[in-house]
PDB file of C-alpha atoms in Angstrom:
ATOM      1  CA  UNK J   1       9.560  12.971  -0.140  1.00 83.00           C
ATOM      2  CA  UNK J   2       6.288  11.770  -1.689  1.00 86.00           C
ATOM      3  CA  UNK J   3       4.520  15.107  -1.271  1.00 93.00           C
ATOM      4  CA  UNK J   4       1.815  13.535   0.921  1.00 97.00           C
ATOM      5  CA  UNK J   5       1.739  14.970   4.442  1.00 97.00           C
ATOM      6  CA  UNK J   6       0.268  13.172   7.406  1.00 98.00           C
ATOM      7  CA  UNK J   7      -0.181  14.541  10.908  1.00 98.00           C
ATOM      8  CA  UNK J   8       0.442  13.723  13.631  1.00 97.00           C
ATOM      9  CA  UNK J   9       3.356  11.303  13.222  1.00 96.00           C
ATOM     10  CA  UNK J  10       2.677   9.628  16.552  1.00 97.00           C
ATOM     11  CA  UNK J  11      -0.420   9.438  18.704  1.00 97.00           C
ATOM     12  CA  UNK J  12      -0.909   7.731  22.051  1.00 98.00           C
ATOM     13  CA  UNK J  13      -4.402   7.559  23.466  1.00 98.00           C
ATOM     14  CA  UNK J  14      -6.527   5.509  25.832  1.00 98.00           C
ATOM     15  CA  UNK J  15      -9.153   2.908  25.017  1.00 98.00           C
ATOM     16  CA  UNK J  16     -12.579   4.379  24.391  1.00 98.00           C
ATOM     17  CA  UNK J  17     -11.216   7.658  23.104  1.00 98.00           C
ATOM     18  CA  UNK J  18     -11.608   9.295  19.696  1.00 98.00           C
ATOM     19  CA  UNK J  19      -8.814  10.579  17.464  1.00 98.00           C
ATOM     20  CA  UNK J  20      -8.542  12.343  14.125  1.00 98.00           C
ATOM     21  CA  UNK J  21      -5.756  11.692  11.645  1.00 98.00           C
ATOM     22  CA  UNK J  22      -5.081  14.252   8.947  1.00 98.00           C
ATOM     23  CA  UNK J  23      -3.764  13.878   5.408  1.00 98.00           C
ATOM     24  CA  UNK J  24      -2.806  16.476   2.825  1.00 98.00           C
ATOM     25  CA  UNK J  25      -2.455  14.937  -0.652  1.00 97.00           C
ATOM     26  CA  UNK J  26       0.119  15.843  -3.271  1.00 96.00           C
ATOM     27  CA  UNK J  27      -0.617  19.053  -5.076  1.00 95.00           C
ATOM     28  CA  UNK J  28      -3.134  18.362  -7.820  1.00 92.00           C
ATOM     29  CA  UNK J  29      -4.123  14.884  -6.643  1.00 95.00           C
ATOM     30  CA  UNK J  30      -7.857  14.421  -6.234  1.00 95.00           C
ATOM     31  CA  UNK J  31      -7.863  10.893  -4.787  1.00 95.00           C
ATOM     32  CA  UNK J  32      -7.043  10.081  -1.190  1.00 96.00           C
ATOM     33  CA  UNK J  33      -6.781   6.536   0.137  1.00 94.00           C
ATOM     34  CA  UNK J  34      -6.533   5.394   3.753  1.00 95.00           C
ATOM     35  CA  UNK J  35      -4.762   2.203   4.818  1.00 93.00           C
ATOM     36  CA  UNK J  36      -4.154   0.425   8.106  1.00 94.00           C
ATOM     37  CA  UNK J  37      -0.951  -1.544   8.671  1.00 92.00           C
ATOM     38  CA  UNK J  38      -0.739  -3.665  11.782  1.00 88.00           C
ATOM     39  CA  UNK J  39       2.593  -4.844  13.124  1.00 77.00           C
ATOM     40  CA  UNK J  40       4.497  -6.939  10.581  1.00 64.00           C
ATOM     41  CA  UNK J  41       1.449  -7.228   8.357  1.00 71.00           C
ATOM     42  CA  UNK J  42       0.415  -6.004   4.969  1.00 77.00           C
ATOM     43  CA  UNK J  43      -1.724  -3.028   4.250  1.00 86.00           C
ATOM     44  CA  UNK J  44      -5.474  -3.171   4.646  1.00 89.00           C
ATOM     45  CA  UNK J  45      -7.382  -0.747   2.460  1.00 89.00           C
ATOM     46  CA  UNK J  46      -9.902   1.263   4.449  1.00 93.00           C
ATOM     47  CA  UNK J  47     -11.529   3.865   2.202  1.00 94.00           C
ATOM     48  CA  UNK J  48     -10.996   6.099  -0.828  1.00 93.00           C
ATOM     49  CA  UNK J  49     -12.243   9.586  -1.600  1.00 95.00           C
ATOM     50  CA  UNK J  50     -12.128  11.321  -4.951  1.00 95.00           C
ATOM     51  CA  UNK J  51     -12.719  15.063  -5.117  1.00 96.00           C
ATOM     52  CA  UNK J  52     -14.769  15.039  -1.941  1.00 96.00           C
ATOM     53  CA  UNK J  53     -16.845  11.964  -2.691  1.00 96.00           C
ATOM     54  CA  UNK J  54     -16.458   8.474  -1.269  1.00 95.00           C
ATOM     55  CA  UNK J  55     -15.442   6.143  -4.116  1.00 92.00           C
ATOM     56  CA  UNK J  56     -14.494   2.812  -2.563  1.00 89.00           C
ATOM     57  CA  UNK J  57     -14.759   1.161   0.796  1.00 90.00           C
ATOM     58  CA  UNK J  58     -12.609  -1.651   2.133  1.00 88.00           C
ATOM     59  CA  UNK J  59     -12.400  -3.257   5.546  1.00 83.00           C
ATOM     60  CA  UNK J  60     -13.312  -0.147   7.469  1.00 93.00           C
ATOM     61  CA  UNK J  61     -14.968  -0.612  10.844  1.00 95.00           C
ATOM     62  CA  UNK J  62     -18.198   1.221  11.654  1.00 96.00           C
ATOM     63  CA  UNK J  63     -16.308   3.009  14.457  1.00 97.00           C
ATOM     64  CA  UNK J  64     -14.108   4.603  11.787  1.00 98.00           C
ATOM     65  CA  UNK J  65     -15.153   7.326   9.381  1.00 97.00           C
ATOM     66  CA  UNK J  66     -13.445   9.625   6.940  1.00 98.00           C
ATOM     67  CA  UNK J  67     -14.114  12.672   4.841  1.00 98.00           C
ATOM     68  CA  UNK J  68     -12.399  14.770   2.217  1.00 98.00           C
ATOM     69  CA  UNK J  69     -12.763  18.522   2.401  1.00 98.00           C
ATOM     70  CA  UNK J  70     -13.080  21.081  -0.430  1.00 97.00           C
ATOM     71  CA  UNK J  71      -9.350  21.857  -0.175  1.00 96.00           C
ATOM     72  CA  UNK J  72      -8.828  18.091  -0.767  1.00 97.00           C
ATOM     73  CA  UNK J  73      -7.266  17.299   2.580  1.00 97.00           C
ATOM     74  CA  UNK J  74      -8.763  14.301   4.301  1.00 98.00           C
ATOM     75  CA  UNK J  75      -9.383  13.238   7.861  1.00 98.00           C
ATOM     76  CA  UNK J  76      -9.800   9.760   9.288  1.00 98.00           C
ATOM     77  CA  UNK J  77     -11.790   9.639  12.509  1.00 98.00           C
ATOM     78  CA  UNK J  78     -11.362   6.661  14.813  1.00 98.00           C
ATOM     79  CA  UNK J  79     -13.743   6.385  17.758  1.00 98.00           C
ATOM     80  CA  UNK J  80     -14.353   4.053  20.712  1.00 98.00           C
ATOM     81  CA  UNK J  81     -10.746   3.001  20.312  1.00 98.00           C
ATOM     82  CA  UNK J  82      -9.689  -0.510  21.246  1.00 97.00           C
ATOM     83  CA  UNK J  83      -6.235  -1.953  21.879  1.00 96.00           C
ATOM     84  CA  UNK J  84      -6.440  -3.742  18.531  1.00 94.00           C
ATOM     85  CA  UNK J  85      -6.692  -0.436  16.699  1.00 96.00           C
ATOM     86  CA  UNK J  86      -3.028   0.210  17.446  1.00 96.00           C
ATOM     87  CA  UNK J  87      -1.376   0.327  14.029  1.00 96.00           C
ATOM     88  CA  UNK J  88       0.257   2.495  11.424  1.00 95.00           C
ATOM     89  CA  UNK J  89      -2.278   4.436   9.402  1.00 97.00           C
ATOM     90  CA  UNK J  90      -1.183   5.517   5.953  1.00 95.00           C
ATOM     91  CA  UNK J  91      -2.698   7.975   3.580  1.00 96.00           C
ATOM     92  CA  UNK J  92      -1.935   7.856  -0.133  1.00 94.00           C
ATOM     93  CA  UNK J  93      -2.943  10.089  -3.001  1.00 95.00           C
ATOM     94  CA  UNK J  94      -3.149   9.872  -6.771  1.00 93.00           C
ATOM     95  CA  UNK J  95      -4.407  11.954  -9.650  1.00 90.00           C
ATOM     96  CA  UNK J  96      -6.764   9.215 -10.879  1.00 86.00           C
ATOM     97  CA  UNK J  97     -10.084   7.994  -9.611  1.00 84.00           C
ATOM     98  CA  UNK J  98      -9.451   4.247  -9.692  1.00 81.00           C
ATOM     99  CA  UNK J  99      -7.096   1.974  -7.785  1.00 78.00           C
ATOM    100  CA  UNK J 100      -5.224   0.740 -10.848  1.00 81.00           C
ATOM    101  CA  UNK J 101      -2.764   3.592 -10.844  1.00 84.00           C
ATOM    102  CA  UNK J 102       0.314   4.733  -8.975  1.00 86.00           C
ATOM    103  CA  UNK J 103      -0.389   6.053  -5.501  1.00 90.00           C
ATOM    104  CA  UNK J 104       1.997   8.105  -3.382  1.00 92.00           C
ATOM    105  CA  UNK J 105       2.132   7.338   0.328  1.00 93.00           C
ATOM    106  CA  UNK J 106       2.691   9.580   3.293  1.00 95.00           C
ATOM    107  CA  UNK J 107       4.972   8.650   6.175  1.00 94.00           C
ATOM    108  CA  UNK J 108       2.088   7.400   8.263  1.00 96.00           C
ATOM    109  CA  UNK J 109       0.628   8.057  11.697  1.00 97.00           C
ATOM    110  CA  UNK J 110       1.576   5.540  14.367  1.00 96.00           C
ATOM    111  CA  UNK J 111      -1.395   5.119  16.699  1.00 97.00           C
ATOM    112  CA  UNK J 112      -0.898   3.448  20.044  1.00 97.00           C
ATOM    113  CA  UNK J 113      -3.971   2.684  22.123  1.00 97.00           C
ATOM    114  CA  UNK J 114      -3.211   1.961  25.782  1.00 97.00           C
TER     115      UNK J 114
ATOM    116  CA  UNK U   1     -11.123 -14.703  -5.384  1.00 54.00           C
ATOM    117  CA  UNK U   2      -9.835 -11.480  -3.902  1.00 69.00           C
ATOM    118  CA  UNK U   3      -6.587 -12.774  -2.431  1.00 87.00           C
ATOM    119  CA  UNK U   4      -3.060 -12.056  -3.537  1.00 94.00           C
ATOM    120  CA  UNK U   5      -0.699 -14.666  -2.161  1.00 96.00           C
ATOM    121  CA  UNK U   6       2.904 -13.557  -1.724  1.00 96.00           C
ATOM    122  CA  UNK U   7       5.929 -15.721  -0.986  1.00 97.00           C
ATOM    123  CA  UNK U   8       8.310 -16.075   0.670  1.00 97.00           C
ATOM    124  CA  UNK U   9       7.513 -14.274   3.899  1.00 95.00           C
ATOM    125  CA  UNK U  10      11.206 -13.520   4.387  1.00 97.00           C
ATOM    126  CA  UNK U  11      14.293 -13.853   2.227  1.00 98.00           C
ATOM    127  CA  UNK U  12      18.019 -13.590   2.851  1.00 98.00           C
ATOM    128  CA  UNK U  13      20.272 -13.056  -0.176  1.00 98.00           C
ATOM    129  CA  UNK U  14      23.983 -12.468  -0.475  1.00 98.00           C
ATOM    130  CA  UNK U  15      25.157  -9.156  -1.883  1.00 98.00           C
ATOM    131  CA  UNK U  16      25.352  -9.415  -5.649  1.00 98.00           C
ATOM    132  CA  UNK U  17      22.829 -12.239  -5.811  1.00 98.00           C
ATOM    133  CA  UNK U  18      19.347 -12.350  -7.345  1.00 98.00           C
ATOM    134  CA  UNK U  19      16.322 -11.819  -5.096  1.00 98.00           C
ATOM    135  CA  UNK U  20      13.055 -13.346  -6.306  1.00 98.00           C
ATOM    136  CA  UNK U  21       9.642 -12.718  -4.771  1.00 98.00           C
ATOM    137  CA  UNK U  22       6.509 -14.358  -6.108  1.00 98.00           C
ATOM    138  CA  UNK U  23       2.841 -13.468  -6.090  1.00 98.00           C
ATOM    139  CA  UNK U  24      -0.272 -15.265  -7.278  1.00 97.00           C
ATOM    140  CA  UNK U  25      -3.761 -13.920  -7.804  1.00 96.00           C
ATOM    141  CA  UNK U  26      -7.170 -15.338  -8.607  1.00 93.00           C
ATOM    142  CA  UNK U  27      -9.318 -12.559 -10.016  1.00 89.00           C
ATOM    143  CA  UNK U  28      -8.738 -12.344 -13.767  1.00 90.00           C
ATOM    144  CA  UNK U  29     -10.237  -8.855 -13.800  1.00 90.00           C
ATOM    145  CA  UNK U  30      -7.105  -7.369 -12.199  1.00 92.00           C
ATOM    146  CA  UNK U  31      -5.374  -5.089 -14.693  1.00 91.00           C
ATOM    147  CA  UNK U  32      -2.593  -3.413 -12.726  1.00 93.00           C
ATOM    148  CA  UNK U  33       0.118  -5.138 -10.731  1.00 96.00           C
ATOM    149  CA  UNK U  34       2.433  -2.869  -8.732  1.00 95.00           C
ATOM    150  CA  UNK U  35       5.318  -3.676  -6.438  1.00 96.00           C
ATOM    151  CA  UNK U  36       5.926  -1.402  -3.482  1.00 95.00           C
ATOM    152  CA  UNK U  37       9.075  -1.095  -1.371  1.00 96.00           C
ATOM    153  CA  UNK U  38       8.817  -0.096   2.269  1.00 94.00           C
ATOM    154  CA  UNK U  39      11.673   0.845   4.594  1.00 93.00           C
ATOM    155  CA  UNK U  40      11.134   0.769   8.381  1.00 89.00           C
ATOM    156  CA  UNK U  41       9.228   3.821   9.579  1.00 85.00           C
ATOM    157  CA  UNK U  42       8.393   4.949   6.056  1.00 89.00           C
ATOM    158  CA  UNK U  43       5.391   4.666   3.800  1.00 90.00           C
ATOM    159  CA  UNK U  44       5.430   2.253   0.851  1.00 92.00           C
ATOM    160  CA  UNK U  45       6.888   3.637  -2.378  1.00 93.00           C
ATOM    161  CA  UNK U  46       6.076   2.366  -5.841  1.00 92.00           C
ATOM    162  CA  UNK U  47       9.017   0.423  -7.240  1.00 95.00           C
ATOM    163  CA  UNK U  48       7.714  -0.893 -10.544  1.00 95.00           C
ATOM    164  CA  UNK U  49       4.349  -1.876 -12.007  1.00 95.00           C
ATOM    165  CA  UNK U  50       3.051  -3.898 -14.933  1.00 95.00           C
ATOM    166  CA  UNK U  51      -0.178  -4.292 -16.844  1.00 93.00           C
ATOM    167  CA  UNK U  52      -1.232  -7.729 -18.146  1.00 91.00           C
ATOM    168  CA  UNK U  53      -0.644  -6.940 -21.804  1.00 92.00           C
ATOM    169  CA  UNK U  54       3.125  -7.416 -21.348  1.00 93.00           C
ATOM    170  CA  UNK U  55       5.036 -10.381 -19.953  1.00 95.00           C
ATOM    171  CA  UNK U  56       8.036  -8.535 -18.592  1.00 97.00           C
ATOM    172  CA  UNK U  57       9.040  -5.055 -17.517  1.00 97.00           C
ATOM    173  CA  UNK U  58      12.516  -3.988 -16.513  1.00 97.00           C
ATOM    174  CA  UNK U  59      13.633  -0.855 -14.717  1.00 95.00           C
ATOM    175  CA  UNK U  60      17.297  -0.843 -13.812  1.00 96.00           C
ATOM    176  CA  UNK U  61      18.016  -3.828 -11.559  1.00 97.00           C
ATOM    177  CA  UNK U  62      14.308  -4.529 -11.007  1.00 97.00           C
ATOM    178  CA  UNK U  63      12.260  -6.768 -13.313  1.00 97.00           C
ATOM    179  CA  UNK U  64       8.644  -7.895 -13.139  1.00 97.00           C
ATOM    180  CA  UNK U  65       7.836 -11.178 -14.867  1.00 96.00           C
ATOM    181  CA  UNK U  66       4.141 -11.702 -15.547  1.00 96.00           C
ATOM    182  CA  UNK U  67       2.460 -15.003 -16.435  1.00 96.00           C
ATOM    183  CA  UNK U  68      -1.157 -14.283 -17.298  1.00 94.00           C
ATOM    184  CA  UNK U  69      -2.177 -17.901 -17.888  1.00 94.00           C
ATOM    185  CA  UNK U  70      -0.751 -19.023 -14.539  1.00 96.00           C
ATOM    186  CA  UNK U  71      -2.043 -15.881 -12.796  1.00 96.00           C
ATOM    187  CA  UNK U  72       1.375 -15.293 -11.289  1.00 97.00           C
ATOM    188  CA  UNK U  73       3.862 -12.463 -11.267  1.00 98.00           C
ATOM    189  CA  UNK U  74       7.240 -12.055  -9.692  1.00 98.00           C
ATOM    190  CA  UNK U  75       9.835  -9.442  -8.820  1.00 98.00           C
ATOM    191  CA  UNK U  76      13.470 -10.078  -9.607  1.00 98.00           C
ATOM    192  CA  UNK U  77      16.164  -7.883  -8.094  1.00 98.00           C
ATOM    193  CA  UNK U  78      19.470  -8.368  -9.890  1.00 98.00           C
ATOM    194  CA  UNK U  79      22.827  -7.636  -8.242  1.00 98.00           C
ATOM    195  CA  UNK U  80      21.076  -7.226  -4.877  1.00 98.00           C
ATOM    196  CA  UNK U  81      22.617  -4.590  -2.619  1.00 97.00           C
ATOM    197  CA  UNK U  82      22.414  -4.016   1.158  1.00 97.00           C
ATOM    198  CA  UNK U  83      20.383  -0.864   0.417  1.00 97.00           C
ATOM    199  CA  UNK U  84      17.693  -3.100  -1.098  1.00 98.00           C
ATOM    200  CA  UNK U  85      16.971  -4.535   2.358  1.00 98.00           C
ATOM    201  CA  UNK U  86      13.326  -3.630   2.918  1.00 97.00           C
ATOM    202  CA  UNK U  87       9.843  -5.120   2.890  1.00 95.00           C
ATOM    203  CA  UNK U  88       8.357  -5.641  -0.548  1.00 97.00           C
ATOM    204  CA  UNK U  89       4.642  -5.792  -1.250  1.00 95.00           C
ATOM    205  CA  UNK U  90       2.958  -6.956  -4.417  1.00 96.00           C
ATOM    206  CA  UNK U  91      -0.562  -5.824  -5.164  1.00 94.00           C
ATOM    207  CA  UNK U  92      -3.264  -6.319  -7.770  1.00 93.00           C
ATOM    208  CA  UNK U  93      -5.844  -3.774  -8.812  1.00 89.00           C
ATOM    209  CA  UNK U  94      -8.912  -3.403 -10.927  1.00 83.00           C
ATOM    210  CA  UNK U  95     -10.958  -0.248 -11.009  1.00 76.00           C
ATOM    211  CA  UNK U  96     -11.834   0.284  -7.332  1.00 73.00           C
ATOM    212  CA  UNK U  97     -10.308  -2.906  -5.964  1.00 75.00           C
ATOM    213  CA  UNK U  98      -6.724  -2.998  -4.727  1.00 80.00           C
ATOM    214  CA  UNK U  99      -5.564  -6.116  -2.949  1.00 88.00           C
ATOM    215  CA  UNK U 100      -2.146  -6.317  -1.282  1.00 91.00           C
ATOM    216  CA  UNK U 101       0.069  -9.293  -0.640  1.00 93.00           C
ATOM    217  CA  UNK U 102       1.259  -9.903   2.919  1.00 92.00           C
ATOM    218  CA  UNK U 103       4.783  -8.659   2.217  1.00 94.00           C
ATOM    219  CA  UNK U 104       8.286 -10.129   1.996  1.00 96.00           C
ATOM    220  CA  UNK U 105      11.031  -8.990   4.309  1.00 96.00           C
ATOM    221  CA  UNK U 106      14.239  -8.995   2.249  1.00 98.00           C
ATOM    222  CA  UNK U 107      17.659  -8.905   3.877  1.00 98.00           C
ATOM    223  CA  UNK U 108      20.762  -8.533   1.738  1.00 98.00           C
ATOM    224  CA  UNK U 109      23.879  -9.781   3.509  1.00 97.00           C
ATOM    225  CA  UNK U 110      27.105  -7.897   2.715  1.00 92.00           C
TER     226      UNK U 110
END
């Protein structure tokens, strides 16, 4: 158990809808990272927050947004969903601000858009 | 300049054999090179990582070999076991950049 909690584990929704994925980092970790993993592919970095502030942005679509709250949990909002958004979404956390450090991953949220 | 190329895409090794996965990068600013292991339905977990000031790091049966001049690094799994069957990802990081390889699906045959 990595100590990173993601909810829900599975989500099925229709095209055009909006969903929110939630992540609780490990106790004491200030950084939260979001990744997308499509079927049989590597991980695509979406966005990083550190102590409530956005620190780095990757290949995140304009339809997607995220935030980190004062209690350090984070939410990833996906809107105007398309079939191609179906993927595993992972959250990771670390106690450092940069990317060049160990990150601990949650079990992921499997999103299916129908 | 931001790519990390990982090979092979898939690998089958006999139990007890050596599994070798290779990665190559272009950006010389990268200063952290982790390997992650991912089992089906689970999130990636850090296996071993190296920084460019050393050429080799060993942890149990897992070894990273790092060639700074060639901009290549590799993962060696000695005495491979069926429980090592998983997808392995290399990555390269610098400050706020973290680039992942495409992954290698490793199958260890008993």
